[in-house]
Coordinates of C-alpha atoms and ligand atoms in Angstrom, one line a residue:
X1 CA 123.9 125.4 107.4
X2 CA 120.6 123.1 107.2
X3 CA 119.2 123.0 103.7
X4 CA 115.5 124.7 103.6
X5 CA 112.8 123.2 103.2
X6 CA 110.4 123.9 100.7
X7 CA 107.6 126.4 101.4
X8 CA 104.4 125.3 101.7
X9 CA 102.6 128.4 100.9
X10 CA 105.4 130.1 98.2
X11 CA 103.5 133.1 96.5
X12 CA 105.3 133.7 93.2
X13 CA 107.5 132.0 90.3
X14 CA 111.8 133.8 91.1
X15 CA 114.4 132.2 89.6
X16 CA 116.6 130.4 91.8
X17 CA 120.3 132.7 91.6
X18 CA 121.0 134.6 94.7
X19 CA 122.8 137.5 94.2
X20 CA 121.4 139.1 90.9
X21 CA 124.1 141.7 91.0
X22 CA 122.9 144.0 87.8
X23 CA 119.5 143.7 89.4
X24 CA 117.1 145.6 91.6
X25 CA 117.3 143.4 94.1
X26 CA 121.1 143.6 95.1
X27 CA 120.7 146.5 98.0
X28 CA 118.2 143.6 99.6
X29 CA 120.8 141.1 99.3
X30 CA 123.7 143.1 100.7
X31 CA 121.3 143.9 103.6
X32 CA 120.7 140.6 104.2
X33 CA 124.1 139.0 103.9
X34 CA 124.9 141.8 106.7
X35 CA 122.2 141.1 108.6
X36 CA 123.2 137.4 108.8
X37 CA 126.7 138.2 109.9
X38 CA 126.0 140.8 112.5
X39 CA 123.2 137.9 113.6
X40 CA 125.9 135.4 114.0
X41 CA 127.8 137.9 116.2
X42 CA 125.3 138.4 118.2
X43 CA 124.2 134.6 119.1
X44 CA 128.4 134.2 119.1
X45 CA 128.6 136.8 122.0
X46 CA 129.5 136.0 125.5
X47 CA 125.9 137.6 126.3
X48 CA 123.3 135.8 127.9
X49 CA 121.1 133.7 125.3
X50 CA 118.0 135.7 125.8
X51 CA 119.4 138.6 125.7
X52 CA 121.5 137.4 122.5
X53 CA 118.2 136.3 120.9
X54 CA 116.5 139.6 121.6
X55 CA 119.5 141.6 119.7
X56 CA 118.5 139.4 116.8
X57 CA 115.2 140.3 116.8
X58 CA 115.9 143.8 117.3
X59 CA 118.0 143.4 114.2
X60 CA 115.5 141.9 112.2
X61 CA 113.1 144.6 113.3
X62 CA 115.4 147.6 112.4
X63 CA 116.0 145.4 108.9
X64 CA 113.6 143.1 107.8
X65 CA 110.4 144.5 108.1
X66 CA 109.4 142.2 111.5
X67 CA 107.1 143.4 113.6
X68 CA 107.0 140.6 116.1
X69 CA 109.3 137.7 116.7
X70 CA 109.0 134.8 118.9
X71 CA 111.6 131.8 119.6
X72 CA 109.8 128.8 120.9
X73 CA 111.5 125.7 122.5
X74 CA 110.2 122.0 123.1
X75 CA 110.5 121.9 127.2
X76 CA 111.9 118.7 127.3
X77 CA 110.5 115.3 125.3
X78 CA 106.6 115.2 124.5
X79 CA 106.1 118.7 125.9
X80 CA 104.7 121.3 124.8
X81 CA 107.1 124.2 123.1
X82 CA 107.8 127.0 125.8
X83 CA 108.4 130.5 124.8
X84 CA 112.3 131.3 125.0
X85 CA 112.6 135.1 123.9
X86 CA 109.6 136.9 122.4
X87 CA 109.2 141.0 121.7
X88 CA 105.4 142.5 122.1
X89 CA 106.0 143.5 125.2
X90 CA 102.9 141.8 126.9
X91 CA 101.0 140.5 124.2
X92 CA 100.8 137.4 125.7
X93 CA 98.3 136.2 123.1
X94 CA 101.1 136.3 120.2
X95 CA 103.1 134.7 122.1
X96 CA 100.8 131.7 123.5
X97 CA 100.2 131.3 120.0
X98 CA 103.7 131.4 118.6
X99 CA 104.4 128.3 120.5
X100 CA 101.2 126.8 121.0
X101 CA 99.4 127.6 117.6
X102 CA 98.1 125.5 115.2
X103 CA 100.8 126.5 112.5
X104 CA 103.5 126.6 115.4
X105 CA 102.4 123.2 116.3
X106 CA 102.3 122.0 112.9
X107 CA 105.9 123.2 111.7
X108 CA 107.7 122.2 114.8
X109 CA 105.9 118.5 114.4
X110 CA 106.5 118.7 110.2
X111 CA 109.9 120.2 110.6
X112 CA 108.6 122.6 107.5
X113 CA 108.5 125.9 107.7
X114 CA 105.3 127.7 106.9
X115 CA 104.4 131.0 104.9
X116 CA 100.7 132.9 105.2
X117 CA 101.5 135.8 103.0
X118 CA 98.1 137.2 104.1
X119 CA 97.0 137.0 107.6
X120 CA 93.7 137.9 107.3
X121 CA 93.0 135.2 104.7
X122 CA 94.1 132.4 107.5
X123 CA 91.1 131.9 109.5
X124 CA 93.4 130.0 112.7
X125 CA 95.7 133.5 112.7
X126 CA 92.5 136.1 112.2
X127 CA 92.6 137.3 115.9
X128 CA 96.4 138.3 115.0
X129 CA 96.0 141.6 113.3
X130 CA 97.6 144.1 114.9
X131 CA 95.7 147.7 114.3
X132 CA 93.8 146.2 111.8
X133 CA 97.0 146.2 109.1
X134 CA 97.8 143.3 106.8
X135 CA 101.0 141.2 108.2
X136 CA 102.8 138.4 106.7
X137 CA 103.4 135.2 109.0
X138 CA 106.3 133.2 109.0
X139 CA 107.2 129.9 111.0
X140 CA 110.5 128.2 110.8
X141 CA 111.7 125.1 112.2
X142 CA 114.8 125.1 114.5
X143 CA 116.6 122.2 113.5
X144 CA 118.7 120.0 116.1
X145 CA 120.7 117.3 114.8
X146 CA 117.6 116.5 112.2
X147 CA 114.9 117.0 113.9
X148 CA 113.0 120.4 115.3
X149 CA 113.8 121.6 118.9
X150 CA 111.7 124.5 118.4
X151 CA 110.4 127.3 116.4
X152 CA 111.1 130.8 114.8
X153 CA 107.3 132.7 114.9
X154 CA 107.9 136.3 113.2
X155 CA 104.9 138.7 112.1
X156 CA 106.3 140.7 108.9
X157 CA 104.9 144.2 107.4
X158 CA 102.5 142.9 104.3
X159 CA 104.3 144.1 101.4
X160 CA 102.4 142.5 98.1
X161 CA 105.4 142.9 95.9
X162 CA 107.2 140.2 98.6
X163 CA 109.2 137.6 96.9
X164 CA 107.7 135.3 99.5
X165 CA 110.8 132.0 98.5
X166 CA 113.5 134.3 99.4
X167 CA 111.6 135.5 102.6
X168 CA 111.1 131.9 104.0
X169 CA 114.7 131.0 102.9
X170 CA 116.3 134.0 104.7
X171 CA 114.7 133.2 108.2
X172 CA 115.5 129.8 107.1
X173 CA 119.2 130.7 107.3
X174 CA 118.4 132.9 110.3
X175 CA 117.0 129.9 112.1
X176 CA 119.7 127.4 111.3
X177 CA 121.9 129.8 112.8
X178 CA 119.7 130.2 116.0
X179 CA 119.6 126.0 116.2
X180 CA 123.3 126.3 116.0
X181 CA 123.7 128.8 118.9
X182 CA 120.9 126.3 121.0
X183 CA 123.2 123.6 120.1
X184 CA 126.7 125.2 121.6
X185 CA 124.3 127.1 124.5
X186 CA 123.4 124.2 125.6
X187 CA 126.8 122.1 125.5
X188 CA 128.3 125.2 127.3
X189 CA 125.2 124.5 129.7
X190 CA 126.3 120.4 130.4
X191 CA 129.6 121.2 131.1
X192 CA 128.6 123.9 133.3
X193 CA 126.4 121.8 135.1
X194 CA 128.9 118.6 135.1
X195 CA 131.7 121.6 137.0
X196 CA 129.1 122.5 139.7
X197 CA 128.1 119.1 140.4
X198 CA 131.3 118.3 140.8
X199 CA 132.3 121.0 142.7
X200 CA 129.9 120.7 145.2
X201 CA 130.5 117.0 145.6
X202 CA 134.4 118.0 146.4
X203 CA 133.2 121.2 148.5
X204 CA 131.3 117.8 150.6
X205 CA 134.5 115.8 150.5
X206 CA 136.4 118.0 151.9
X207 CA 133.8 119.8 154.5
X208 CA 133.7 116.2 155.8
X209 CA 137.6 115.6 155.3
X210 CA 137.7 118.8 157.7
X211 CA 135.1 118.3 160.2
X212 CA 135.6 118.2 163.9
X213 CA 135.4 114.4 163.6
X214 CA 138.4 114.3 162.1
X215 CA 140.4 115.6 165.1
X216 CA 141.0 113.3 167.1
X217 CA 141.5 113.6 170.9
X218 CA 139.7 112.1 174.3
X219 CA 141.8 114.3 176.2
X220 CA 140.1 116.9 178.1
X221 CA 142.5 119.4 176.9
X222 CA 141.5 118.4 173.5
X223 CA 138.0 118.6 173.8
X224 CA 138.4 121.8 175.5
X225 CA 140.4 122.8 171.7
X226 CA 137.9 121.6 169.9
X227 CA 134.9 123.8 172.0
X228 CA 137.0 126.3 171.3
X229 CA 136.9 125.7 167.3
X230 CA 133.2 125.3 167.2
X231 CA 132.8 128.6 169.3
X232 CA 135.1 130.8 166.7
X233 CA 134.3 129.1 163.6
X234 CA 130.7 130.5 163.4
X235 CA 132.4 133.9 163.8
X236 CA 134.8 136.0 161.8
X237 CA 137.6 136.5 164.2
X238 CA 140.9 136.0 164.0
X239 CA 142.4 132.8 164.9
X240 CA 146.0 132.5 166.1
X241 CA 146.6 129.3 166.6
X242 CA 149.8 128.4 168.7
X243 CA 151.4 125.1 169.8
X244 CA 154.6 122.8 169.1
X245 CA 155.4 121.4 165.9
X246 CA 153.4 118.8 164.8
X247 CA 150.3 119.4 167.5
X248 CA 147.7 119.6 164.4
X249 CA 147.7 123.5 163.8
X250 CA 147.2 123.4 159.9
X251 CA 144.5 120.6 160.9
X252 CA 142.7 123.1 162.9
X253 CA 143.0 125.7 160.8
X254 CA 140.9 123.9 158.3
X255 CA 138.8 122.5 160.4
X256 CA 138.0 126.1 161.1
X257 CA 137.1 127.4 157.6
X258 CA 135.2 124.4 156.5
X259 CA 132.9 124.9 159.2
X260 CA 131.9 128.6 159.1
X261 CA 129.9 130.4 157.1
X262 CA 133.0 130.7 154.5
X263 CA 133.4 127.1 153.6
X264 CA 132.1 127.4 149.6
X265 CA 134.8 129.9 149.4
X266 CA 139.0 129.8 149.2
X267 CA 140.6 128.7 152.1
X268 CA 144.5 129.9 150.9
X269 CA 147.5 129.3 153.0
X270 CA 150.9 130.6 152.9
X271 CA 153.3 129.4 154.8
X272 CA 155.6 132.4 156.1
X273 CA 159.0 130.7 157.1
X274 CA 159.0 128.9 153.5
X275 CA 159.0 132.0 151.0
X276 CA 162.0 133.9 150.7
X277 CA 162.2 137.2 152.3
X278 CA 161.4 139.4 149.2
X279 CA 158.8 137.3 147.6
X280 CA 156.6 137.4 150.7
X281 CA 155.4 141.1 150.6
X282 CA 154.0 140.3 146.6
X283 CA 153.1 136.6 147.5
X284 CA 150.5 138.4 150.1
X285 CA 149.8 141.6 148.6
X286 CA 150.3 141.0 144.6
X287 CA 152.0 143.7 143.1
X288 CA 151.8 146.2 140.1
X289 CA 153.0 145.7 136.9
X290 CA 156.8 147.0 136.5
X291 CA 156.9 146.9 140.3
X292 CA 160.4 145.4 140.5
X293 CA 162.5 143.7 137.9
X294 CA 160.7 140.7 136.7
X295 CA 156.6 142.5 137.8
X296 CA 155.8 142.2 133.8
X297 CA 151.9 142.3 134.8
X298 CA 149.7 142.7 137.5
X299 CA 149.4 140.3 140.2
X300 CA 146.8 139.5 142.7
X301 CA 148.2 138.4 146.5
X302 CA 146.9 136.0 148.2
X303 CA 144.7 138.9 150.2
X304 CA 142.7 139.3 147.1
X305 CA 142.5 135.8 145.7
X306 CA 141.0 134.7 149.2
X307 CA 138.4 137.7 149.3
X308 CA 135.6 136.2 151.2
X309 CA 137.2 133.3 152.2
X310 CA 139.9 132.7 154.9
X311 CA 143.7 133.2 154.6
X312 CA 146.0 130.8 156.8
X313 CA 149.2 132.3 157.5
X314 CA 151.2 129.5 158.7
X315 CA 154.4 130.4 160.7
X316 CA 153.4 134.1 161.8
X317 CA 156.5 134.2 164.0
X318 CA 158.9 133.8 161.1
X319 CA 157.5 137.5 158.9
X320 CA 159.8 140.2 158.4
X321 CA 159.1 143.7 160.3
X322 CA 158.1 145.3 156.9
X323 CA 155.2 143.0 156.2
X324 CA 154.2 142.6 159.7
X325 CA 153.5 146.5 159.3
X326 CA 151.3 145.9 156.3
X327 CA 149.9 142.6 158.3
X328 CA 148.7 145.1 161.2
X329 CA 147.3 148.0 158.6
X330 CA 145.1 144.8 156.9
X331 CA 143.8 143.7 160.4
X332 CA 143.3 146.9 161.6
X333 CA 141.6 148.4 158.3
X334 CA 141.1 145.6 155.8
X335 CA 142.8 146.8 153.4
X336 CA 146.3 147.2 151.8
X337 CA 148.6 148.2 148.5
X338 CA 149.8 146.4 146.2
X339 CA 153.0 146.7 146.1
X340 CA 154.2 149.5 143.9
X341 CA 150.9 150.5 143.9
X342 CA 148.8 153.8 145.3
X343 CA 145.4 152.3 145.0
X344 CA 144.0 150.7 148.8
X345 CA 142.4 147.0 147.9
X346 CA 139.6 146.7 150.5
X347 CA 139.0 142.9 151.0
X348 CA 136.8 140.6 153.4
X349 CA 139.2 137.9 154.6
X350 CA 139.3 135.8 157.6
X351 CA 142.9 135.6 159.1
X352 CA 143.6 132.5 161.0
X353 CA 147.6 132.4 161.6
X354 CA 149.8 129.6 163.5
X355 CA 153.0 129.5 165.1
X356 CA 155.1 127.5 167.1
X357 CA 157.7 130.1 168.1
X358 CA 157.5 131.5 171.5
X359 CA 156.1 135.1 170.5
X360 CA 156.8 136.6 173.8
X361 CA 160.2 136.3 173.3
X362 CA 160.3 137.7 170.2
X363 CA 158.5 140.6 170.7
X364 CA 161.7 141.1 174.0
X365 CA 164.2 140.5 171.2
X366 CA 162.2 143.0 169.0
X367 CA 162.0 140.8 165.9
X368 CA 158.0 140.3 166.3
X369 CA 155.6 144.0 166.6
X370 CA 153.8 143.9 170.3
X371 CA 150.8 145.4 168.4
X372 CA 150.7 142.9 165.5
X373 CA 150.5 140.3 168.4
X374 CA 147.3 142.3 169.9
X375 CA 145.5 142.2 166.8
X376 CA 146.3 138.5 166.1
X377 CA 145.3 137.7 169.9
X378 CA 141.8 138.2 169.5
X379 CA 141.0 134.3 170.1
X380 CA 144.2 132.5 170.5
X381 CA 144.0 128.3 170.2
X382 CA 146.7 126.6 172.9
X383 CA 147.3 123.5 170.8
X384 CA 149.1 120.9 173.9
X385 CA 151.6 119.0 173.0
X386 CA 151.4 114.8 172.8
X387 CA 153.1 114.5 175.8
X388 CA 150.5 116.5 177.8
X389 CA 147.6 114.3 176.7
X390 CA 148.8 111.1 176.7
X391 CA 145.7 109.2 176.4
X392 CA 145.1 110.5 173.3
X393 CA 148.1 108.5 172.0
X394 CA 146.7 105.3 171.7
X395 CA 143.5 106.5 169.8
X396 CA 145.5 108.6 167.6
X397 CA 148.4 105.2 166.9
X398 CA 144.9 103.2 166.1
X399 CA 143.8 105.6 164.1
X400 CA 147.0 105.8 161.7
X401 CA 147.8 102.0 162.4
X402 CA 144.2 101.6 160.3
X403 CA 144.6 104.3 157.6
X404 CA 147.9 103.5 157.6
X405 CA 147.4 100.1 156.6
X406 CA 144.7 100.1 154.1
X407 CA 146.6 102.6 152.1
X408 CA 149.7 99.5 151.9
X409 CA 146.2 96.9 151.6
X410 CA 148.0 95.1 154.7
X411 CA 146.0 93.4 157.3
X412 CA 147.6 94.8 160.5
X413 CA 144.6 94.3 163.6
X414 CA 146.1 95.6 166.7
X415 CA 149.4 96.7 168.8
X416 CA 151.0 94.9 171.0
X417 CA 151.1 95.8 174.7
X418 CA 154.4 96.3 174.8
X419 CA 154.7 98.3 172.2
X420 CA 151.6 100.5 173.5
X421 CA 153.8 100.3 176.8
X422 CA 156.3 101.9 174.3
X423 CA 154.1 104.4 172.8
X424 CA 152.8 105.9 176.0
X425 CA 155.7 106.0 177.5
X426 CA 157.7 108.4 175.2
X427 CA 157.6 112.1 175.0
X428 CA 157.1 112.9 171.6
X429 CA 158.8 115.9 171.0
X430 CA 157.6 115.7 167.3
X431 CA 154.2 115.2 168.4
X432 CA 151.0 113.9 166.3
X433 CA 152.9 114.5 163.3
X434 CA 155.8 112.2 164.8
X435 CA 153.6 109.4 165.9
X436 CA 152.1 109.2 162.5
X437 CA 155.2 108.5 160.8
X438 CA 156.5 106.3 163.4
X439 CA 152.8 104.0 162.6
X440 CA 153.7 104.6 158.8
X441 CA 157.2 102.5 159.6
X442 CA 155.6 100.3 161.4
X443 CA 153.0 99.2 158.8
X444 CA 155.9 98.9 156.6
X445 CA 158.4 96.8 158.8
X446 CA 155.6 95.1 159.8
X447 CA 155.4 91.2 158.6
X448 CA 152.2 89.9 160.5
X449 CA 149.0 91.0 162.0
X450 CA 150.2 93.0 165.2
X451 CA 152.6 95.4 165.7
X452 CA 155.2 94.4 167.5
X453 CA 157.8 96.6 170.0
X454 CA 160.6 95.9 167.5
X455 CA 158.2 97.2 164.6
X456 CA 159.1 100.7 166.6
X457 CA 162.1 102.8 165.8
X458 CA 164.8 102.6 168.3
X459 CA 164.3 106.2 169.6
X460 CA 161.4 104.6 171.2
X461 CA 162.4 101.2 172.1
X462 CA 164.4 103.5 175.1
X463 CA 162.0 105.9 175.5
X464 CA 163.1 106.5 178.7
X465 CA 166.9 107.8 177.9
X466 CA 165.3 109.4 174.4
X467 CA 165.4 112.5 176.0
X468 CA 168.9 112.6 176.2
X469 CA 168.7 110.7 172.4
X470 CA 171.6 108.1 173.1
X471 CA 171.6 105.3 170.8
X472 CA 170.4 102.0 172.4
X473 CA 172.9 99.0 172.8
X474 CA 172.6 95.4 170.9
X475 CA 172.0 93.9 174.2
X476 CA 168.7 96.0 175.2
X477 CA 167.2 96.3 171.3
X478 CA 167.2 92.3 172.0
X479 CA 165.8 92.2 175.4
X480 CA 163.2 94.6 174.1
X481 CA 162.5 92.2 171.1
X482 CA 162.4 88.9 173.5
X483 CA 160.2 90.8 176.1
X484 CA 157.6 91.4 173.7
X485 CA 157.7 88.2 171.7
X486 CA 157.4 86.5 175.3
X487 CA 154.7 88.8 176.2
X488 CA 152.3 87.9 173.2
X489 CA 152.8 84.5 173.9
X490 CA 151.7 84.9 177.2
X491 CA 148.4 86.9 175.9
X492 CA 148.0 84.0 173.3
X493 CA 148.3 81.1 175.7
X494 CA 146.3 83.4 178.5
X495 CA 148.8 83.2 180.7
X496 CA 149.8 79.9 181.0
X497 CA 153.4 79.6 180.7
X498 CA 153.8 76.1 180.0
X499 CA 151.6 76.9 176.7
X500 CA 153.2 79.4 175.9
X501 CA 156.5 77.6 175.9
X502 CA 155.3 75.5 173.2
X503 CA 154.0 77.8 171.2
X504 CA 157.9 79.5 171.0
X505 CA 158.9 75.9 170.7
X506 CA 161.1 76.9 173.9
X507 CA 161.5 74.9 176.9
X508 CA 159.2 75.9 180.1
X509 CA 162.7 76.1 181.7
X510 CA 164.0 79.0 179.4
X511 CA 160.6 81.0 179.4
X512 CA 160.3 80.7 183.0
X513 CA 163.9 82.2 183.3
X514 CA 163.2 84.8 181.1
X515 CA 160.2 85.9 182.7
X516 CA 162.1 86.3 185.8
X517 CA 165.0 88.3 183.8
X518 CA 162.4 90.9 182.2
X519 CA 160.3 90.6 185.4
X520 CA 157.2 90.0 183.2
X521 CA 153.8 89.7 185.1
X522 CA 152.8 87.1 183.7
X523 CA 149.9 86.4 186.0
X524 CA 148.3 90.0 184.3
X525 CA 147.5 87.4 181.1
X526 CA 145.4 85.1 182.7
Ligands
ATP601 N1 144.1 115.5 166.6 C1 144.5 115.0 165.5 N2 143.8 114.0 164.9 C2 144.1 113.4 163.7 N3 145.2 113.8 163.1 C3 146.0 114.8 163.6 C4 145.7 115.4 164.8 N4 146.6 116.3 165.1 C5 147.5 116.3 164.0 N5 147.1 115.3 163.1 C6 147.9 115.0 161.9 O1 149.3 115.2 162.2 C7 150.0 115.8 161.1 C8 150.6 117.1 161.6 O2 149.5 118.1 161.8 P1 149.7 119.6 161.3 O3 150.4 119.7 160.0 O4 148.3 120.2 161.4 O5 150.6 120.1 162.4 P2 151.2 121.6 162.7 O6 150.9 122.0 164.1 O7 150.7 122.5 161.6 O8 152.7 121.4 162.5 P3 153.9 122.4 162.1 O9 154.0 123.4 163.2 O10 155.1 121.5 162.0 O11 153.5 123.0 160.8 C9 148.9 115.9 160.1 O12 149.0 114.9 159.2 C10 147.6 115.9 160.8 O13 146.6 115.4 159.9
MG602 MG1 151.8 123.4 160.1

C-alpha cells in the first residue's frame, strides 16, 4: 500500500503508534482493521465495479461516520475527472463538485489528500451543508502507478473530538486499495477487450472463409444448390443435406450457419458414423453424473453446448434406432434428457444433418425410422456428384492447382490440355474431395510451370477403363506421357510442327510419325 501523504489541514498533535491496545481507542481500531478487510473483499469480488464500490461506501456509512461518498475518475488524459460511483441519491450538486470542485481539483492535480475539519469555515464548500449540520470533508487521491487517476470525495459526521491524522490516513488506506482495484479492473478490462476484438476478427475470417463464394460451381445444378442455401439459411429449418462422398456436404453445411442469423454463435458438428455406438447417445445428449461407469460429473451434449447456434450431424444414416428416437423427440419438441437423467433440457438449435447413404433403403431394411426421415426432410439439399457437372471440373482443378501451390510456394501457372482432356474425362467417383487430392499430387510431382498428363495418377491417365479400375500397361502410361509432351510443343511452337521438332530436339521425321500414331490435331494449335 501507497504511503500517505501528509495532511494539509491535520487538526491536532497524536502520537504516531497505531494500535494503542491499553487505550480508548482500540474498539476504533479493530473496527477499522475490519472495515479494511471486508472493503478489500468487496473490490476483490466478481461483482461489477460500481456496484463493488457502492458496497464500500455503504460500509463506510454503516461504520465510519460517512454521510456521502463520491469516487471520481480522470476520463482519459487532460480531462476532466468523471464521477464513477457516488451515493446522495440525486444530489447532483455534491457530486459535480466531488469531481469538479476546487479541493477535488486541487488533490487530484497535487496528488495530496485534503482535510476541512469544518465545512462551514471553508468558504468554496459553504453551499455543502446538508440540513444545516456541521460535516467534516475529506479528499483523497487515488494513486495509479505514482500519480492520481482520480479521487475519493467523502462528507463525514463533525465530531470535534476527531483525531483528524488518523481519519485522513484511514481513507488513505481505503483509497490505495480502491486504486489497486482500478488497477486490476482495468487490466481485466484490456484483456477483455483484446478477446472480443479478436473474436470478432476470427467470427469475420471465418464468415468469409464460409461464404457462398467459396463454393465453387458454374454448373447450373450448382447454382441451383447454392439458391437453395441462400433461401434456407435466412430461416431456421432443418437442413438435410444429401449427396455422394466428397460432393461438399460439410462445405455447405457451414456455408449455411455462417450466413444466418446464427453465425456469432457455435456451429458444432458430430460426425455419427465416427463415435462408437455407446458414446453417441452422451456425446449428443450429455449425461448425469453416475450415469454409467465412468459419468463422475455432469456433462453437457452437444444439444446444449450449441444452444442457439446450429448442430451438424454428419452421417445421419449411420445412428443407432435408440438415438434416432431421441433425434425425432428433439425435432419434434426441442427438447431431450440427459441421459440418466429426468429433467427435459429445452434448447434452440438449428439441425442441419448430411448423408450419403441411400435412406430409402434403409428405412425398407428397417435400420433408419420413416418418421425421423419426415422431420429431417423439411428442406432437403441434392448435392450432384462431379460427374454430373462436369464443367465445374476445370474451375474447381484451377482453383486447387492455385491454393494448392502457394501453400508448397511453387510457381505452377496452368494445366495442360491433355491433362484437362484427362480431368474431364473421368468419373470421379470420389468427387470434389478426390479432385483436390489428385491437384495436391500433382503440385507435388510437379517439376515445372504446367501440369502435365503424367503429373496425374494413373487411375486417370485411363480414365476411360477406370471404371472397371484395371491397372494401365507400361506401353500406354508412355504414349500418354509422349502425347502430351508432343502436344505442348505444338501449343508452344503454335502449331508448326517443324518448330516444334526442334524445340524436343527431335527430328521433323519422328514428330510427324508420332503425330500420326496418337492422331494428334495438330492443326487445332495454330
Ligand atoms: N463446390 C466446392 N467448391 C470448393 N471446394 C469444395 C466444393 N465442394 C467440395 N469442396 C472441397 O472438397 C472437400 C470435400 O468436401 P466435404 O468435406 O464438404 O464433402 P462431404 O460431402 O462432406 O464428404 P463426405 O460425405 O465424405 O463427408 C473439402 O475440402 C471441400 O472444401
Ligand atoms: Mg462430410
Amino acid at each position: 500500500m501507497s504511503t500517505i501523504p501528509t495532511m494539509s489541514a491535520p487538526a491536532r498533535d497524536v502520537p504516531e503508534t497505531a494500535f494503542d491496545l491499553g487505550g480508548t481507542r482500540t474498539s476504533g481500531e479493530i473496527r477499522k482493521l475490519s472495515s479494511l478487510l471486508e472493503i478489500s473483499q468487496a473490490l476483490s469480488s466478481a461483482m461489477n465495479f460500481k456496484a463493488s464500490l457502492h458496497r464500500v461506501f455503504d460500509l463506510l456509512e454503516k461504520s465510519h461516520d460517512v454521510v456521502r461518498a463520491a469516487v471520481s475518475l480522470e476520463a482519459g488524459p487532460r480531462l476532466p475527472l468523471e464521477v464513477a460511483a457516488a451515493t446522495g441519491g440525486r444530489d447532483h450538486g455534491w457530486q459535480a463538485g466531488a469531481a469538479g470542485g476546487a479541493l477535488a481539483r486541487q488533490v487530484f492535480a497535487s496528488g495530496r489528500p485534503v482535510v476541512i475539519p469544518r465545512v462551514s469555515r471553508e468558504p468554496s464548500l459553504a453551499d455543502r451543508r446538508l440540513d444545516g449540520e456541521e460535516r467534516t470533508f475529506v479528499c483523497v487521491p487515488l494513486q495509479l502507478n505514482r500519480r492520481a487517476t482520480g479521487v475519493l470525495s467523502l462528507e463525514l459526521r463533525y465530531k470535534p473530538d476527531r483525531d483528524y491524522e488518523r481519519t485522513g490516513k484511514f481513507f488513505g488506506v481505503v483509497a490505495s486499495m480502491i486504486a489497486h482495484a482500478i488497477k486490476v479492473q482495468r487490466l481485466i478490462r484490456a484483456d477483455r477487450d483484446r478477446l472480443v476484438e479478436e473474436n470478432v476478427r476470427l467470427q469475420g475470417e471465418l464468415r468469409e472463409r464460409y461464404d457462398f463464394s467459396h463454393i465453387l460451381g458454374t454448373s447450373r445444378a450448382m447454382q441451383a444448390v447454392c439458391e437453395q442455401m441462400t433461401q434456407v439459411a435466412r430461416t431456421n429449418t432443418t437442413v438435410l443435406i444429401r449427396g455422394e462422398s466428397g460432393t461438399g456436404k460439410e462445405l455447405i453445411a457451414q456455408a449455411i450457419h455462417y450466413n444466418s442469423q446464427r453465425a456469432s454463435k457455435a456451429f458444432l458438428k458430430v460426425s455419427c458414423a465416427a463415435l462408437p455406438e455407446s458414446l453417441i447417445e452422451s456425446e449428443l445428449f450429455g449425461h448425469e453424473k453416475g450415469a454409467f461407469t465412468g459419468a463422475a460429473t455432469r456433462k453437457q451434449g452437444r444439444f446444449e453446448r450449441a444452444d442457439g447456434g446450429s448442430l451438424f450431424l454428419d452421417e445421419i444414416g449411420d445412428v443407432n434406432p435408440a438415438v434416432q428416437v431421441k433425434l425425432l423427440r428433439v425435432l419434434q419438441e426441442r427438447e431431450f434428457e440427459r441421459v440418466g437423467g429426468v429433467e427435459a433440457v429445452k434448447v434452440d438449435v438449428r439441425l442441419i444433418a448430411a448423408t450419403n447413404k441411400d435412406l430409402e433403403a434403409a428405412i425398407a431394411g428397417g435400420t433408419f425410422r420413416e418418421d425421423l426421415l419426415y422431420r429431417l426432410n423439411v428442406f432437403t439439399i441434392f448435392v450432384p456428384p462431379l460427374r454430373e457437372r462436369k464443367t465445374d471440373v476445370l474451375m474447381l482443378a484451377d482453383h486447387f492447382l492455385e491454393k494448392i501451390a502457394a501453400d508448397h510456394r511453387k510457381r505452377i501457372h496452368r494445366i495442360s490440355t491433355p491433362a484437362i482432356d484427362m480431368l474431364m474425362a473421368y468419373h470421379w467417383p470420389g468427387n470434389v474431395r478426390e479432385l483436390q487430392n489428385v491437384m495436391e499430387r500433382a503440385v507435388l510431382v510437379c517439376d515445372g510451370d504446367v501440369v502435365h498428363a503424367h503429373h496425374l495418377p494413373p487411375t486417370l491417365q485411363m480414365a476411360d477403363t477406370s471404371e472397371a479400375g484395371a491397372m494401365q500397361s507400361l506401353e500406354s502410361a508412355v504414349a500418354a506421357v509422349e502425347k502430351d509432351i508432343i502436344q505442348d510443343a505444338l501449343k508452344m511452337a503454335r502449331g508448326n510442327r517443324a518448330k516444334a521438332a526442334r524445340l524436343l530436339q527431335a527430328t521433323p521425321r519422328i514428330v510427324n510419325y508420332k503425330i500420326r500414331k496418337y492422331r494428334i490435331e495438330w492443326r487445332r494449335f495454330e
